[in-house]
Amino acid sequence: MMGIPVPTTPVRTAPIGTAPIGTAPIGTAPVDAVSSSAAPALLATSHGTSDPAGQRAVLALVAAVAAAAPQLTVLGGYVDVQSPDVPTCLTGIAAETAGRPVVIVPLLLSAGYHVRVDLAEAAAEASQPVRVTGALGPDARLARILADRLQEIGLFPDDTVVLAAAGSTDANAVADCHSTAGQLATVLGRPVTVGFISAAEPRLADAVRAARAGAPGRVVVASYLLAPGYFAGLADGCGADAVSRPLLVDGEAPPQGLVDVIVDLYTSTARLDQALAGLPWSFSAVRSTTGGPAR
């Protein structure tokens, strides 16, 4: 089966020249939307990165999802930079499983171009039924992970917090990031502003400078980035007094809350498919604005 193979029973994959992913020692989350024999494959699709630490961190996340849902076929693919790409993954799944349905869960933090265009087009052009869930965020569980990362660097009562997001030309993706900042503010009990590393305003360095102008203490950046990579390096150099680590850290088990978000996105879509048996697969799950799983 074309995709990143995950050696978690009963997942069965054929090698594609990519070393198998080990599974992280994490807890399990139930997936009871459909029986294992009829369940769509879960294709976890990340952006891709040339950074080895980022690559390992994302592979560990896909493996953790497979460990949390051992009755499912879980594969990984990419929308950019790395391979296999999504069309290749879908073709491989269709060839091995006679057109088995697929649910694509984007390992992307906001619903920008890749979710709304690239993945939607790949789904529409596939030979088998394919649905695309919403992005990972906004979700209150991600905000709690962000808060945990800030606590790792020692968050002081008078620190001013800026959320560092990758940025997008898509207004919906920008709005998602502001929603996440609001969720983080609720968890921390203090205001959180947003700065974007690319494509949107204000840029992160400008947001840090603006925060410093009125800050009684340090300016601390919460990295709203999935994994180590180029953007994480830019966040580190933004001029803040301290910068937290991304949601995923190379060499550490992925946060359980993040794994749960992915499984919930898949499960909500698969359960809906059961309820709508016989209807076309053109429906795409939409994230709620409350930060909960797709409805």
mmCIF file of N, CA and C in Angstrom, residues 143-203:
data_model
loop_
_atom_site.group_PDB
_atom_site.id
_atom_site.type_symbol
_atom_site.label_atom_id
_atom_site.label_comp_id
_atom_site.label_asym_id
_atom_site.label_seq_id
_atom_site.Cartn_x
_atom_site.Cartn_y
_atom_site.Cartn_z
ATOM 1 N N ALA A 143 -4.419 24.294 22.545
ATOM 2 C CA ALA A 143 -4.100 25.423 23.419
ATOM 3 C C ALA A 143 -3.483 24.942 24.717
ATOM 4 N N ARG A 144 -3.956 23.820 25.229
ATOM 5 C CA ARG A 144 -3.375 23.297 26.465
ATOM 6 C C ARG A 144 -1.944 22.802 26.235
ATOM 7 N N ILE A 145 -1.681 22.227 25.058
ATOM 8 C CA ILE A 145 -0.309 21.825 24.743
ATOM 9 C C ILE A 145 0.587 23.057 24.651
ATOM 10 N N LEU A 146 0.095 24.110 24.014
ATOM 11 C CA LEU A 146 0.857 25.359 23.943
ATOM 12 C C LEU A 146 1.176 25.884 25.335
ATOM 13 N N ALA A 147 0.198 25.826 26.219
ATOM 14 C CA ALA A 147 0.418 26.290 27.597
ATOM 15 C C ALA A 147 1.472 25.434 28.296
ATOM 16 N N ASP A 148 1.426 24.127 28.055
ATOM 17 C CA ASP A 148 2.437 23.240 28.644
ATOM 18 C C ASP A 148 3.830 23.587 28.134
ATOM 19 N N ARG A 149 3.939 23.875 26.844
ATOM 20 C CA ARG A 149 5.248 24.243 26.284
ATOM 21 C C ARG A 149 5.752 25.556 26.910
ATOM 22 N N LEU A 150 4.860 26.479 27.169
ATOM 23 C CA LEU A 150 5.274 27.722 27.828
ATOM 24 C C LEU A 150 5.733 27.458 29.258
ATOM 25 N N GLN A 151 5.051 26.573 29.949
ATOM 26 C CA GLN A 151 5.463 26.261 31.317
ATOM 27 C C GLN A 151 6.851 25.618 31.338
ATOM 28 N N GLU A 152 7.207 24.912 30.284
ATOM 29 C CA GLU A 152 8.537 24.304 30.210
ATOM 30 C C GLU A 152 9.645 25.341 30.270
ATOM 31 N N ILE A 153 9.395 26.522 29.721
ATOM 32 C CA ILE A 153 10.438 27.553 29.712
ATOM 33 C C ILE A 153 10.287 28.510 30.888
ATOM 34 N N GLY A 154 9.307 28.259 31.771
ATOM 35 C CA GLY A 154 9.136 29.078 32.965
ATOM 36 C C GLY A 154 8.393 30.364 32.680
ATOM 37 N N LEU A 155 7.073 30.293 32.645
ATOM 38 C CA LEU A 155 6.251 31.464 32.360
ATOM 39 C C LEU A 155 6.023 32.248 33.649
ATOM 40 N N PHE A 156 6.382 33.524 33.636
ATOM 41 C CA PHE A 156 6.251 34.373 34.815
ATOM 42 C C PHE A 156 4.944 35.163 34.773
ATOM 43 N N PRO A 157 4.455 35.601 35.938
ATOM 44 C CA PRO A 157 3.177 36.325 35.972
ATOM 45 C C PRO A 157 3.158 37.587 35.122
ATOM 46 N N ASP A 158 4.304 38.264 34.973
ATOM 47 C CA ASP A 158 4.305 39.515 34.210
ATOM 48 C C ASP A 158 4.802 39.344 32.782
ATOM 49 N N ASP A 159 4.930 38.103 32.318
ATOM 50 C CA ASP A 159 5.313 37.876 30.921
ATOM 51 C C ASP A 159 4.160 38.244 29.986
ATOM 52 N N THR A 160 4.494 38.803 28.839
ATOM 53 C CA THR A 160 3.527 39.055 27.778
ATOM 54 C C THR A 160 3.710 37.986 26.709
ATOM 55 N N VAL A 161 2.606 37.378 26.293
ATOM 56 C CA VAL A 161 2.677 36.218 25.390
ATOM 57 C C VAL A 161 2.227 36.606 23.987
ATOM 58 N N VAL A 162 3.033 36.188 23.009
ATOM 59 C CA VAL A 162 2.712 36.341 21.595
ATOM 60 C C VAL A 162 2.667 34.945 20.979
ATOM 61 N N LEU A 163 1.592 34.643 20.260
ATOM 62 C CA LEU A 163 1.468 33.367 19.555
ATOM 63 C C LEU A 163 2.145 33.494 18.199
ATOM 64 N N ALA A 164 3.110 32.622 17.921
ATOM 65 C CA ALA A 164 3.799 32.623 16.631
ATOM 66 C C ALA A 164 3.150 31.596 15.719
ATOM 67 N N ALA A 165 2.529 32.059 14.636
ATOM 68 C CA ALA A 165 1.873 31.173 13.675
ATOM 69 C C ALA A 165 2.597 31.262 12.340
ATOM 70 N N ALA A 166 2.487 30.213 11.551
ATOM 71 C CA ALA A 166 3.195 30.184 10.269
ATOM 72 C C ALA A 166 2.719 31.291 9.334
ATOM 73 N N GLY A 167 1.398 31.509 9.286
ATOM 74 C CA GLY A 167 0.846 32.530 8.413
ATOM 75 C C GLY A 167 0.301 31.955 7.128
ATOM 76 N N SER A 168 -0.636 32.671 6.525
ATOM 77 C CA SER A 168 -1.291 32.215 5.299
ATOM 78 C C SER A 168 -1.936 33.413 4.615
ATOM 79 N N THR A 169 -2.115 33.298 3.309
ATOM 80 C CA THR A 169 -2.873 34.311 2.576
ATOM 81 C C THR A 169 -4.374 34.038 2.673
ATOM 82 N N ASP A 170 -4.749 32.909 3.237
ATOM 83 C CA ASP A 170 -6.147 32.533 3.395
ATOM 84 C C ASP A 170 -6.709 33.170 4.665
ATOM 85 N N ALA A 171 -7.743 33.976 4.512
ATOM 86 C CA ALA A 171 -8.316 34.679 5.657
ATOM 87 C C ALA A 171 -8.865 33.717 6.709
ATOM 88 N N ASN A 172 -9.373 32.583 6.269
ATOM 89 C CA ASN A 172 -9.895 31.605 7.222
ATOM 90 C C ASN A 172 -8.781 31.042 8.091
ATOM 91 N N ALA A 173 -7.619 30.785 7.495
ATOM 92 C CA ALA A 173 -6.494 30.272 8.259
ATOM 93 C C ALA A 173 -6.014 31.308 9.267
ATOM 94 N N VAL A 174 -5.973 32.569 8.861
ATOM 95 C CA VAL A 174 -5.579 33.632 9.781
ATOM 96 C C VAL A 174 -6.562 33.727 10.947
ATOM 97 N N ALA A 175 -7.844 33.623 10.636
ATOM 98 C CA ALA A 175 -8.862 33.656 11.685
ATOM 99 C C ALA A 175 -8.707 32.479 12.635
ATOM 100 N N ASP A 176 -8.361 31.298 12.099
ATOM 101 C CA ASP A 176 -8.122 30.135 12.949
ATOM 102 C C ASP A 176 -7.018 30.416 13.970
ATOM 103 N N CYS A 177 -5.961 31.072 13.529
ATOM 104 C CA CYS A 177 -4.838 31.378 14.430
ATOM 105 C C CYS A 177 -5.261 32.347 15.527
ATOM 106 N N HIS A 178 -6.082 33.329 15.180
ATOM 107 C CA HIS A 178 -6.576 34.252 16.206
ATOM 108 C C HIS A 178 -7.492 33.523 17.191
ATOM 109 N N SER A 179 -8.253 32.555 16.698
ATOM 110 C CA SER A 179 -9.087 31.762 17.603
ATOM 111 C C SER A 179 -8.228 30.960 18.573
ATOM 112 N N THR A 180 -7.131 30.408 18.065
ATOM 113 C CA THR A 180 -6.226 29.662 18.933
ATOM 114 C C THR A 180 -5.609 30.578 19.981
ATOM 115 N N ALA A 181 -5.252 31.804 19.594
ATOM 116 C CA ALA A 181 -4.722 32.762 20.569
ATOM 117 C C ALA A 181 -5.739 33.030 21.668
ATOM 118 N N GLY A 182 -7.025 33.137 21.284
ATOM 119 C CA GLY A 182 -8.061 33.345 22.290
ATOM 120 C C GLY A 182 -8.199 32.153 23.224
ATOM 121 N N GLN A 183 -8.069 30.945 22.675
ATOM 122 C CA GLN A 183 -8.133 29.752 23.521
ATOM 123 C C GLN A 183 -6.943 29.689 24.472
ATOM 124 N N LEU A 184 -5.766 30.030 23.971
ATOM 125 C CA LEU A 184 -4.584 30.045 24.834
ATOM 126 C C LEU A 184 -4.712 31.105 25.919
ATOM 127 N N ALA A 185 -5.262 32.260 25.568
ATOM 128 C CA ALA A 185 -5.483 33.308 26.560
ATOM 129 C C ALA A 185 -6.389 32.821 27.683
ATOM 130 N N THR A 186 -7.404 32.046 27.329
ATOM 131 C CA THR A 186 -8.311 31.495 28.336
ATOM 132 C C THR A 186 -7.572 30.542 29.266
ATOM 133 N N VAL A 187 -6.727 29.680 28.692
ATOM 134 C CA VAL A 187 -5.967 28.725 29.506
ATOM 135 C C VAL A 187 -4.991 29.456 30.427
ATOM 136 N N LEU A 188 -4.320 30.484 29.911
ATOM 137 C CA LEU A 188 -3.293 31.177 30.682
ATOM 138 C C LEU A 188 -3.862 32.240 31.614
ATOM 139 N N GLY A 189 -5.064 32.707 31.307
ATOM 140 C CA GLY A 189 -5.639 33.784 32.103
ATOM 141 C C GLY A 189 -4.965 35.113 31.869
ATOM 142 N N ARG A 190 -4.495 35.353 30.645
ATOM 143 C CA ARG A 190 -3.857 36.623 30.280
ATOM 144 C C ARG A 190 -4.016 36.828 28.780
ATOM 145 N N PRO A 191 -3.888 38.058 28.301
ATOM 146 C CA PRO A 191 -4.039 38.308 26.859
ATOM 147 C C PRO A 191 -2.928 37.624 26.061
ATOM 148 N N VAL A 192 -3.266 37.234 24.841
ATOM 149 C CA VAL A 192 -2.297 36.661 23.905
ATOM 150 C C VAL A 192 -2.522 37.313 22.552
ATOM 151 N N THR A 193 -1.487 37.912 21.998
ATOM 152 C CA THR A 193 -1.560 38.475 20.657
ATOM 153 C C THR A 193 -0.958 37.486 19.663
ATOM 154 N N VAL A 194 -1.072 37.807 18.365
ATOM 155 C CA VAL A 194 -0.611 36.901 17.321
ATOM 156 C C VAL A 194 0.392 37.612 16.430
ATOM 157 N N GLY A 195 1.444 36.888 16.061
ATOM 158 C CA GLY A 195 2.389 37.342 15.058
ATOM 159 C C GLY A 195 2.601 36.233 14.046
ATOM 160 N N PHE A 196 2.735 36.586 12.767
ATOM 161 C CA PHE A 196 2.840 35.590 11.706
ATOM 162 C C PHE A 196 4.249 35.581 11.129
ATOM 163 N N ILE A 197 4.760 34.398 10.879
ATOM 164 C CA ILE A 197 6.112 34.261 10.353
ATOM 165 C C ILE A 197 6.143 34.572 8.864
ATOM 166 N N SER A 198 5.050 34.337 8.181
ATOM 167 C CA SER A 198 5.001 34.559 6.736
ATOM 168 C C SER A 198 3.580 34.888 6.315
ATOM 169 N N ALA A 199 3.459 35.623 5.217
ATOM 170 C CA ALA A 199 2.213 35.767 4.451
ATOM 171 C C ALA A 199 1.140 36.654 5.073
ATOM 172 N N ALA A 200 1.082 36.797 6.375
ATOM 173 C CA ALA A 200 0.018 37.571 7.032
ATOM 174 C C ALA A 200 0.627 38.592 7.976
ATOM 175 N N GLU A 201 -0.177 39.550 8.350
ATOM 176 C CA GLU A 201 0.249 40.623 9.254
ATOM 177 C C GLU A 201 -0.512 40.527 10.585
ATOM 178 N N PRO A 202 0.129 41.001 11.679
ATOM 179 C CA PRO A 202 1.493 41.526 11.761
ATOM 180 C C PRO A 202 2.528 40.408 11.721
ATOM 181 N N ARG A 203 3.696 40.736 11.189
ATOM 182 C CA ARG A 203 4.780 39.771 11.205
ATOM 183 C C ARG A 203 5.258 39.572 12.645
#
